[in-house]
Coordinates of C-alpha atoms in Angstrom, one line a residue:
Chain P
M22 CA -48.2 440.2 61.6
Q23 CA -50.7 437.4 60.9
I24 CA -48.8 434.1 61.3
L25 CA -50.0 430.6 60.5
I26 CA -48.3 427.4 61.5
C27 CA -49.1 424.2 59.7
V28 CA -48.9 421.4 62.3
K29 CA -48.6 417.7 61.5
Q30 CA -49.7 415.2 64.1
V31 CA -47.1 412.4 64.4
P32 CA -46.3 409.5 66.7
D33 CA -44.2 410.6 69.7
D34 CA -40.6 410.5 68.4
S35 CA -39.1 409.9 71.8
I36 CA -40.3 406.3 71.4
E37 CA -38.5 404.0 68.9
I38 CA -41.0 402.7 66.4
R39 CA -40.5 399.3 64.8
L40 CA -42.4 397.2 62.2
D41 CA -45.1 395.0 63.5
N42 CA -44.1 391.4 62.5
K43 CA -47.6 390.4 61.5
T44 CA -49.1 393.4 59.8
K45 CA -45.8 394.8 58.4
M46 CA -47.0 398.2 59.5
P47 CA -45.3 400.6 61.9
N48 CA -46.3 399.4 65.4
L49 CA -47.9 402.4 67.0
N50 CA -49.5 400.5 70.0
G51 CA -49.2 402.7 73.1
V52 CA -47.5 405.5 71.2
S53 CA -49.2 408.9 71.8
M54 CA -49.9 411.2 68.9
V55 CA -48.3 414.7 69.3
A56 CA -47.4 417.8 67.3
N57 CA -44.3 417.2 65.2
A58 CA -41.2 418.5 67.0
F59 CA -40.1 420.9 64.3
D60 CA -43.7 422.4 64.1
T61 CA -43.5 423.1 67.9
Y62 CA -40.3 425.0 67.3
A63 CA -42.1 427.0 64.6
L64 CA -44.9 427.7 67.0
E65 CA -42.6 428.8 69.8
M66 CA -40.8 431.1 67.3
A67 CA -44.1 432.7 66.2
V68 CA -45.5 433.1 69.7
R69 CA -42.3 434.8 70.8
F70 CA -42.6 437.2 67.9
M71 CA -46.2 437.9 68.7
E72 CA -45.5 438.6 72.3
A73 CA -42.8 441.1 71.4
N74 CA -44.6 442.8 68.4
G75 CA -48.3 442.0 68.5
G76 CA -50.3 440.3 65.8
N77 CA -51.9 436.9 65.8
V78 CA -50.7 433.3 65.7
S79 CA -53.0 430.5 64.2
V80 CA -52.4 426.8 63.8
L81 CA -53.8 424.5 61.1
N82 CA -53.8 420.8 60.7
V83 CA -55.1 418.7 57.8
G84 CA -55.4 415.0 58.3
A85 CA -57.5 411.9 58.4
E86 CA -57.2 411.3 62.1
D87 CA -58.7 413.3 65.0
S88 CA -56.1 415.9 65.9
T89 CA -58.2 418.0 68.3
N90 CA -56.0 417.2 71.2
T91 CA -52.8 418.2 69.4
L92 CA -54.4 421.4 68.3
K93 CA -55.6 422.2 71.8
N94 CA -52.1 421.6 73.1
C95 CA -50.9 424.2 70.5
L96 CA -53.5 426.7 71.9
A97 CA -52.2 426.0 75.4
V98 CA -48.7 427.1 74.4
G99 CA -49.6 430.4 72.8
A100 CA -51.5 430.0 69.5
K101 CA -54.6 432.2 69.5
E102 CA -56.7 430.2 66.9
A103 CA -56.7 426.7 65.6
Y104 CA -58.2 425.3 62.4
F105 CA -58.8 421.6 61.5
V106 CA -59.6 420.0 58.2
Q107 CA -60.4 416.4 58.8
D108 CA -61.3 413.9 56.1
D109 CA -61.0 410.2 55.5
S110 CA -59.9 410.9 52.0
F111 CA -56.6 412.3 53.5
V112 CA -55.4 408.8 54.5
N113 CA -53.1 408.4 51.6
L114 CA -52.1 411.9 50.9
D115 CA -48.6 412.3 49.4
A116 CA -46.6 415.5 50.0
L117 CA -48.1 417.2 46.9
G118 CA -51.6 416.3 48.1
A119 CA -50.8 417.6 51.6
A120 CA -49.5 420.8 50.2
D121 CA -52.6 421.1 48.0
A122 CA -54.9 420.5 50.9
L123 CA -53.1 423.0 53.1
A124 CA -53.2 425.7 50.3
N125 CA -56.9 425.1 49.9
A126 CA -57.5 425.4 53.6
I127 CA -55.4 428.5 53.9
R128 CA -57.4 430.2 51.1
K129 CA -60.6 429.2 52.8
I130 CA -59.5 430.6 56.2
E131 CA -58.3 433.8 54.6
N132 CA -61.6 434.2 52.8
D133 CA -63.7 433.5 55.9
K134 CA -61.6 436.0 58.0
G135 CA -61.3 438.6 55.3
Q136 CA -57.6 438.8 56.2
K137 CA -54.4 437.3 54.6
F138 CA -51.6 435.6 56.5
D139 CA -48.3 437.5 56.2
L140 CA -46.2 434.5 57.2
I141 CA -46.8 430.7 57.0
L142 CA -44.5 428.5 59.0
C143 CA -43.9 424.8 58.6
G144 CA -41.5 422.5 60.5
L145 CA -38.4 421.6 58.4
E146 CA -39.6 418.0 58.3
S147 CA -41.8 415.6 60.1
T148 CA -40.3 413.0 62.4
D149 CA -42.4 410.1 60.9
E150 CA -42.0 410.4 57.1
I151 CA -39.0 412.8 57.1
T152 CA -39.6 413.9 53.6
G153 CA -39.2 417.6 54.3
Q154 CA -41.1 418.4 51.1
V155 CA -44.4 420.0 52.2
G156 CA -43.2 423.5 53.1
A157 CA -41.5 424.1 49.8
M158 CA -44.4 422.6 47.8
L159 CA -46.9 424.8 49.8
A160 CA -44.9 427.9 48.7
E161 CA -45.3 426.8 45.1
K162 CA -49.0 426.2 45.5
L163 CA -49.5 429.6 47.1
E164 CA -47.0 431.2 44.7
T165 CA -45.3 432.9 47.6
G166 CA -41.6 433.4 48.5
F167 CA -39.9 430.5 50.3
V168 CA -37.1 430.2 52.8
S169 CA -35.9 426.9 54.3
R170 CA -34.2 426.1 57.6
A171 CA -35.1 429.3 59.6
I172 CA -33.7 429.7 63.1
A173 CA -35.1 433.2 63.6
F174 CA -37.2 435.8 61.8
N175 CA -37.8 439.5 62.2
V176 CA -39.3 442.5 60.5
K177 CA -36.8 445.2 59.6
D178 CA -37.8 448.5 57.9
G179 CA -41.0 446.8 56.9
D180 CA -39.3 443.8 55.3
L181 CA -39.5 440.2 56.5
Q182 CA -36.0 438.9 57.3
V183 CA -35.3 435.3 58.0
N184 CA -32.1 433.9 59.5
Q185 CA -31.4 430.7 57.5
E186 CA -29.2 428.1 59.1
T187 CA -26.1 427.2 57.1
E188 CA -23.1 425.0 57.7
E189 CA -21.0 427.9 59.1
G190 CA -23.7 430.0 60.8
Y191 CA -26.6 431.6 59.0
N192 CA -27.7 433.7 56.0
V193 CA -29.9 436.7 56.6
V194 CA -32.6 436.4 53.9
S195 CA -34.9 439.2 53.0
V196 CA -38.1 437.8 51.5
I197 CA -41.3 439.3 50.1
S198 CA -44.3 438.8 52.3
P199 CA -46.5 436.7 52.3
A200 CA -43.9 433.9 52.4
V201 CA -43.7 430.2 53.5
V202 CA -40.8 429.5 55.8
T203 CA -39.6 426.1 57.2
V204 CA -38.2 426.1 60.7
S205 CA -35.2 424.2 62.0
K206 CA -34.3 423.9 65.7
P207 CA -33.6 427.4 67.2
E208 CA -31.5 427.9 70.3
Y209 CA -34.4 427.7 72.7
D210 CA -37.0 424.9 73.5
P211 CA -40.7 425.2 73.2
R212 CA -42.5 426.2 76.4
Y213 CA -44.7 424.0 78.5
P214 CA -48.4 424.8 79.1
T215 CA -49.6 425.9 82.5
I216 CA -52.6 424.5 84.3
K217 CA -54.5 427.7 83.5
T218 CA -53.6 427.7 79.7
K219 CA -54.5 424.0 79.6
M220 CA -57.9 424.6 81.1
A221 CA -58.6 427.5 78.8
S222 CA -57.6 425.5 75.7
R223 CA -59.8 422.6 76.6
K224 CA -62.8 424.9 76.3
A225 CA -61.7 426.3 72.9
V226 CA -63.9 425.6 69.9
I227 CA -61.9 424.6 66.8
P228 CA -63.5 425.3 63.4
T229 CA -63.4 422.0 61.6
F230 CA -64.0 421.5 57.9
S231 CA -64.2 418.5 55.5
A232 CA -62.1 418.1 52.4
A233 CA -65.2 419.0 50.2
E234 CA -65.6 422.3 52.1
I235 CA -62.1 423.5 51.1
G236 CA -61.5 422.1 47.7
E237 CA -60.7 418.9 45.9
V238 CA -58.5 416.0 46.9
K239 CA -55.8 415.0 44.4
Q240 CA -54.9 411.4 43.9
A241 CA -51.5 410.5 45.3
I242 CA -48.7 410.0 42.6
V243 CA -46.2 408.9 45.2
R244 CA -47.3 405.6 46.7
L245 CA -46.0 403.5 49.5
V246 CA -45.8 399.9 48.3
E247 CA -44.6 398.3 51.6
Y248 CA -42.7 398.8 54.7
V249 CA -39.6 396.7 55.3
E250 CA -37.1 396.2 58.1
P251 CA -33.7 397.8 57.6
P252 CA -31.1 395.1 56.9
K253 CA -29.3 394.2 60.1
R254 CA -25.6 394.8 60.4
E255 CA -24.1 391.8 62.1
A256 CA -22.5 392.6 65.5
G257 CA -18.8 391.8 65.1
I258 CA -16.1 390.9 67.6
K259 CA -16.2 392.1 71.2
I260 CA -13.1 392.9 73.2
Q261 CA -13.6 392.8 77.0
E262 CA -10.1 393.1 78.4
K263 CA -9.9 394.6 81.9
D264 CA -6.6 396.1 81.1
A265 CA -6.8 399.0 78.6
V266 CA -3.3 398.3 77.1
L267 CA -4.3 394.7 76.3
A268 CA -7.7 395.9 74.9
V269 CA -6.0 398.4 72.6
S270 CA -3.5 395.9 71.3
A271 CA -6.2 393.3 70.6
A272 CA -8.2 396.0 68.9
I273 CA -5.4 397.1 66.7
E274 CA -4.6 393.6 65.7
Q275 CA -8.2 392.9 64.7
M276 CA -8.4 396.1 62.7
K277 CA -5.2 395.2 60.9
K278 CA -6.6 391.7 60.2
D279 CA -9.8 393.2 58.9
K280 CA -7.8 395.7 56.8
A281 CA -9.6 398.6 58.5
I282 CA -6.3 400.4 59.0
Chain F
M24 CA -36.0 406.1 30.6
K25 CA -34.4 409.5 30.6
A26 CA -32.8 410.9 33.8
L27 CA -31.4 414.4 34.4
L28 CA -28.8 414.6 37.1
Y29 CA -28.3 417.9 38.9
I30 CA -24.6 418.2 39.8
E31 CA -23.9 420.3 42.9
T32 CA -20.6 422.3 42.7
S33 CA -18.5 424.4 45.1
G34 CA -16.2 426.6 43.1
D35 CA -14.5 424.3 40.5
K36 CA -15.2 421.3 42.7
V37 CA -17.9 418.7 42.1
L38 CA -19.8 417.4 45.1
G39 CA -19.0 413.7 45.7
G40 CA -22.6 412.8 46.4
S41 CA -23.8 414.2 43.1
V42 CA -21.4 412.2 41.0
E43 CA -22.7 409.1 42.7
L44 CA -25.9 409.8 40.8
I45 CA -24.1 408.6 37.7
S46 CA -23.9 405.1 39.3
A47 CA -27.4 405.4 40.6
V48 CA -28.9 405.8 37.1
K49 CA -26.8 403.0 35.7
A50 CA -28.3 400.7 38.4
I51 CA -31.7 401.2 36.8
D52 CA -30.5 401.3 33.1
A53 CA -31.6 404.9 32.7
E54 CA -30.1 407.2 30.1
G55 CA -28.4 409.9 32.1
T56 CA -27.6 413.5 31.3
A57 CA -25.8 415.6 33.9
L58 CA -26.6 419.3 34.5
V59 CA -23.9 421.7 35.7
I60 CA -24.8 425.3 36.4
G61 CA -22.3 428.1 36.4
N62 CA -18.9 426.4 36.4
K63 CA -17.3 425.2 33.2
V64 CA -14.4 423.4 34.9
A65 CA -16.8 421.3 36.9
A66 CA -18.7 420.5 33.7
G67 CA -15.5 419.2 32.2
T68 CA -14.9 417.0 35.3
V69 CA -18.4 415.5 35.0
A70 CA -18.0 414.8 31.3
S71 CA -14.8 412.9 32.1
F72 CA -17.0 410.2 33.7
G73 CA -18.5 409.6 30.2
I74 CA -21.9 411.1 30.8
P75 CA -23.2 413.9 28.5
V76 CA -23.4 417.2 30.2
I77 CA -25.8 420.2 29.8
Y78 CA -24.0 423.3 30.9
T79 CA -25.6 426.7 31.6
D80 CA -23.6 429.7 32.7
S81 CA -26.4 431.3 34.7
V82 CA -25.1 432.4 38.0
A83 CA -27.4 430.8 40.5
T84 CA -26.3 432.2 43.9
D85 CA -29.8 432.1 45.3
N86 CA -32.2 429.3 45.5
D87 CA -35.0 431.1 43.6
T88 CA -32.7 431.6 40.6
L89 CA -31.5 427.9 40.8
T90 CA -35.2 426.7 41.0
E91 CA -36.0 428.8 37.9
V92 CA -33.0 427.5 35.9
L93 CA -33.8 423.9 36.8
F94 CA -37.4 424.4 36.0
E95 CA -36.6 425.8 32.5
I96 CA -34.1 423.0 31.7
V97 CA -36.5 420.3 33.0
K98 CA -39.3 421.7 30.9
G99 CA -37.0 421.6 27.8
E100 CA -35.6 418.2 28.4
N101 CA -38.7 416.5 29.7
P102 CA -36.9 413.8 31.7
D103 CA -38.6 410.8 33.4
M104 CA -36.6 411.6 36.5
L105 CA -34.6 414.5 38.0
L106 CA -32.0 413.4 40.5
F107 CA -30.3 415.4 43.2
A108 CA -27.8 414.5 46.0
N109 CA -29.6 414.8 49.3
T110 CA -28.1 418.1 50.6
A111 CA -29.5 421.1 52.3
L112 CA -29.6 422.8 48.9
S113 CA -31.6 420.0 47.2
K114 CA -34.0 419.7 50.1
D115 CA -34.9 423.4 49.4
V116 CA -35.0 423.2 45.6
A117 CA -36.1 419.6 44.7
P118 CA -39.7 419.8 46.2
R119 CA -40.2 423.2 44.5
I120 CA -39.5 421.7 41.1
A121 CA -41.7 418.7 41.8
A122 CA -44.6 421.0 42.8
R123 CA -44.1 423.2 39.7
M124 CA -43.9 420.2 37.3
N125 CA -46.4 418.1 39.2
F126 CA -43.8 415.3 39.5
G127 CA -43.8 412.9 42.4
C128 CA -41.0 413.7 44.9
V129 CA -39.0 411.0 46.8
S130 CA -36.5 412.2 49.4
D131 CA -33.4 410.6 50.9
V132 CA -33.4 407.6 48.7
I133 CA -30.9 404.9 49.7
G134 CA -31.7 402.3 47.0
M135 CA -33.3 402.0 43.6
S136 CA -34.3 399.0 41.5
K137 CA -36.3 398.5 38.3
N138 CA -39.1 396.0 38.0
D139 CA -41.4 395.7 35.0
G140 CA -40.2 399.1 33.8
K141 CA -41.2 400.7 37.1
V142 CA -38.6 402.1 39.6
M143 CA -38.9 401.1 43.2
Y144 CA -37.3 403.5 45.7
T145 CA -36.1 402.5 49.2
R146 CA -35.9 405.2 51.9
P147 CA -35.7 405.4 55.7
A148 CA -38.6 406.7 57.8
Y149 CA -39.2 406.9 61.6
G150 CA -35.6 407.9 62.4
G151 CA -34.3 404.9 60.3
T152 CA -35.9 402.1 62.2
I153 CA -38.2 401.3 59.3
F154 CA -37.6 401.5 55.5
E155 CA -40.3 402.5 53.0
R156 CA -40.5 401.1 49.4
I157 CA -42.1 403.6 47.1
E158 CA -43.3 403.9 43.6
V159 CA -44.1 407.0 41.6
E160 CA -46.9 407.5 39.0
G161 CA -45.3 409.4 36.1
A162 CA -42.2 411.5 36.3
S163 CA -40.3 411.9 39.6
V164 CA -37.9 414.2 41.4
V165 CA -35.5 412.1 43.6
T166 CA -32.9 413.1 46.2
V167 CA -30.3 410.4 46.8
R168 CA -28.4 409.9 50.1
G169 CA -24.7 410.3 49.8
G170 CA -22.7 407.0 50.0
S171 CA -25.7 404.9 48.7
F172 CA -24.1 404.4 45.3
S173 CA -20.4 404.1 44.3
K174 CA -18.3 406.8 42.7
P175 CA -18.2 406.4 38.9
E176 CA -15.0 405.4 37.1
A177 CA -13.3 407.7 34.6
A178 CA -14.3 407.1 31.0
A179 CA -14.0 408.6 27.6
N180 CA -15.0 412.3 27.7
A181 CA -18.6 412.9 26.8
E182 CA -20.1 415.9 25.0
I183 CA -20.9 419.2 26.8
T184 CA -23.9 421.1 25.4
E185 CA -24.4 424.7 26.4
K186 CA -27.8 426.1 27.1
N187 CA -28.9 429.6 28.0
V188 CA -31.7 430.3 30.4
Q189 CA -33.3 433.7 31.0
I190 CA -34.5 434.5 34.5
P191 CA -37.5 436.8 34.8
A192 CA -36.8 439.5 37.5
N193 CA -40.0 438.6 39.4
A194 CA -38.8 435.0 39.9
I195 CA -36.6 436.2 42.8
K196 CA -38.6 436.7 46.0
A197 CA -35.9 435.9 48.6
K198 CA -32.5 437.5 48.6
I199 CA -29.5 436.9 50.9
V200 CA -28.6 440.3 52.4
D201 CA -26.0 439.1 54.8
V202 CA -23.9 436.0 55.5
V203 CA -22.9 435.4 59.1
K204 CA -20.1 432.9 59.8
E205 CA -20.1 431.6 63.4
I206 CA -17.9 428.6 62.7
S207 CA -14.7 429.3 60.8
E208 CA -13.6 425.7 60.3
S209 CA -14.8 423.7 57.3
V210 CA -15.9 420.1 58.2
N211 CA -16.3 417.7 55.3
L212 CA -17.9 414.7 57.1
E213 CA -19.8 413.5 54.0
E214 CA -16.6 412.8 52.0
A215 CA -14.3 411.7 54.9
Q216 CA -12.7 408.3 54.7
V217 CA -12.0 408.2 58.4
I218 CA -14.3 409.6 61.1
V219 CA -13.6 409.6 64.9
A220 CA -16.8 410.6 66.7
G221 CA -17.5 411.3 70.4
G222 CA -20.7 411.3 72.4
R223 CA -22.0 412.1 75.8
G224 CA -19.8 409.3 77.3
M225 CA -16.7 411.4 76.7
G226 CA -17.7 413.3 79.9
S227 CA -16.0 416.6 79.4
A228 CA -14.5 419.1 76.9
E229 CA -11.1 418.1 78.1
N230 CA -11.7 414.4 77.4
F231 CA -13.3 415.2 74.1
E232 CA -9.8 416.5 73.0
L233 CA -8.8 412.8 72.8
V234 CA -11.4 412.2 70.1
K235 CA -9.9 415.1 68.1
E236 CA -6.3 413.8 68.7
L237 CA -7.1 410.3 67.4
A238 CA -8.8 411.9 64.3
R239 CA -5.7 414.0 63.7
V240 CA -3.4 410.9 64.0
L241 CA -5.5 409.0 61.6
G242 CA -5.9 411.9 59.2
G243 CA -9.6 411.8 59.7
V244 CA -12.5 414.1 60.5
V245 CA -14.1 414.7 64.0
G246 CA -17.7 413.7 64.4
A247 CA -20.1 414.2 67.3
T248 CA -23.6 413.4 68.6
R249 CA -25.9 416.1 69.8
P250 CA -24.9 416.2 73.6
P251 CA -21.2 417.3 73.1
I252 CA -22.5 420.0 70.7
E253 CA -25.1 421.2 73.2
D254 CA -22.4 421.2 75.9
G255 CA -20.2 423.3 73.8
W256 CA -17.3 420.8 73.5
I257 CA -17.4 421.1 69.7
S258 CA -19.3 423.0 67.0
R259 CA -22.5 421.8 65.4
A260 CA -20.7 421.5 62.0
H261 CA -19.5 418.1 63.3
Q262 CA -22.9 416.5 64.0
V263 CA -23.4 413.1 62.6
G264 CA -26.8 411.3 62.4
Q265 CA -30.3 411.7 61.0
S266 CA -30.5 415.4 62.0
G267 CA -26.8 416.0 61.2
K268 CA -24.7 414.6 58.5
V269 CA -25.3 411.1 57.0
V270 CA -21.9 409.6 56.5
A271 CA -20.3 406.7 54.8
P272 CA -16.6 406.5 55.6
K273 CA -14.3 403.5 55.4
L274 CA -13.6 403.6 59.1
Y275 CA -15.9 405.0 61.8
I276 CA -14.7 405.1 65.4
A277 CA -17.6 405.8 67.9
C278 CA -16.2 406.9 71.3
G279 CA -18.6 407.1 74.3
I280 CA -21.6 406.9 72.0
S281 CA -24.4 404.6 73.2
G282 CA -26.1 404.4 69.8
A283 CA -29.5 406.0 69.5
T284 CA -31.3 405.2 66.3
Q285 CA -31.0 408.8 65.1
H286 CA -27.3 408.4 65.2
T287 CA -26.8 404.8 64.0
S288 CA -29.1 405.3 61.0
G289 CA -26.7 408.1 59.9
I290 CA -23.6 405.9 60.1
S291 CA -24.9 402.6 58.8
G292 CA -23.3 403.2 55.4
S293 CA -19.8 403.0 57.0
D294 CA -17.6 400.1 55.9
Y295 CA -16.1 399.4 59.3
I296 CA -17.4 400.6 62.7
V297 CA -15.4 400.5 65.9
A298 CA -17.2 401.3 69.1
I299 CA -15.7 402.1 72.5
N300 CA -18.1 402.1 75.4
K301 CA -18.1 401.1 79.1
D302 CA -21.6 399.7 78.9
E303 CA -21.4 396.3 77.4
D304 CA -25.1 396.4 76.4
A305 CA -24.8 399.7 74.5
P306 CA -26.9 399.5 71.3
I307 CA -24.0 400.7 69.2
F308 CA -22.3 397.4 69.8
E309 CA -25.1 395.7 67.8
I310 CA -23.9 397.3 64.6
A311 CA -20.1 397.6 65.4
N312 CA -17.6 395.4 63.5
L313 CA -15.4 395.8 66.5
A314 CA -16.7 396.5 70.0
I315 CA -14.3 397.5 72.8
V316 CA -15.8 397.4 76.3
G317 CA -13.9 399.7 78.6
D318 CA -13.1 403.2 79.9
V319 CA -13.2 405.3 76.8
T320 CA -10.5 407.8 77.9
E321 CA -8.0 405.0 78.8
I322 CA -8.7 403.2 75.6
L323 CA -8.4 406.3 73.5
K324 CA -5.0 407.3 75.1
G325 CA -3.6 403.9 74.3
M326 CA -5.1 403.9 70.8
I327 CA -3.6 407.3 70.0
E328 CA -0.1 406.0 70.9
E329 CA -0.5 402.7 69.0
M330 CA -2.0 404.3 65.9
K331 CA 1.0 406.7 65.8
K332 CA 3.2 403.6 65.6
V333 CA 1.0 402.0 62.9
K334 CA 1.1 405.2 60.9
A335 CA 4.9 405.4 61.2
E336 CA 5.3 401.8 59.9

């Protein structure tokens, strides 16, 4: 199976990001750019499938910023090929524009290779914008089937089957290939690179295109007007009794007074 | 401005988050029409809020069919906005409609206002530490976070219009072939009035039972952060926060939860937050109405007994 993972480069989400007081923009000083966590789950899922069944795993990024490092890190944890479409005109892409650019890039890669992808994976959502829209929109642009919230996939009797996370467990969804599938957190974590795979990925040559080479950039219809600070909830009353019994009775009294119980 | 509201149903029941959309469109003076698919009783419930309803009896058990039904209705009605409650279902379907119609899509909206005829949407980003204010050129598809708007009041019954939609066979590319239930309990965190939630600070599965006991005494629902779920103290159906359920109860009691942003952004719609933690600098205390510094198991034991008395009064 030929699998492609669309990877977004985002600020490391283990660091809390706040607004810069002066610029009113997210303060990304000292925050490293990494592959979006959900995209790394998708990559691990695909690489495991490839190791068990053969085939090929590729990764693709479209963006305005240099993402060579992020893509090389993907190569170091099992992807065989990486593609990059970098263009300054991608700075203000909305989700529809991103889906368009990805669809154009996918068609270009397929044409160049003379081979179609059977499965295209996207992370469920990105940890920066958290819109969770691009995967579903990409399926529409490519006119393929779509399944959201995958926690596993397999091929059974020649059919692509996806386990789709639900409130109570999962649905087994049979989908016509090629399909776009968004990936939620599976039961396992993504692997780490080894020194050997890191060294090898550093030497990799990543085919890079401009927006003009893949298609046309559509004007964003969803526009960010400004960033604002969330309203602060005021910290309320603090009870610091050493004795638990006294602490509880003070708490109950306060809750009654505030009509919380 | 014309708004179409997709009302999510479960059997005859109408999902609480989707009736809040009725208040959301009132806030921006839009003319709202609700859309109910496949359940006539639910259509009646929605009409009793005084909003006209389009009803179609198509059975949309899979998302491809639902997308197709919505697409056909939206094409016919030509609304300026299509609204959804922000659920797993709408996250799957809403962007598909947006792409098909070339509408702008705004997810997880927590506020809307109208200025010079343009709607401004507010939504959280970066795990909830930053809010974005967004405008859309032309028509939009919007998913609204539950608890962001009030539930509508009952009003004079409005009209229900029936519409038929034909689904072409090739519209369905994905089919559910099996449903696997790993969790038998049903957990309705989104609509709960009282939530008692536990975090890593509960220490063990045994101690976590105290969280469940207090929830039982208060007639509430049990919530949890990720660590207790990963440690197997409770099932993931209970997860509260940005990656779990976003909640808005009247009372939220956080036990042994330090207060990472991913969690606090998911509970900030609560009316009253009580936090119990031994660390007096725990970030959760910054947003709690009532902060109790102390040993969480001791406090919980005492609280269970006292709450029993309060309930008996």
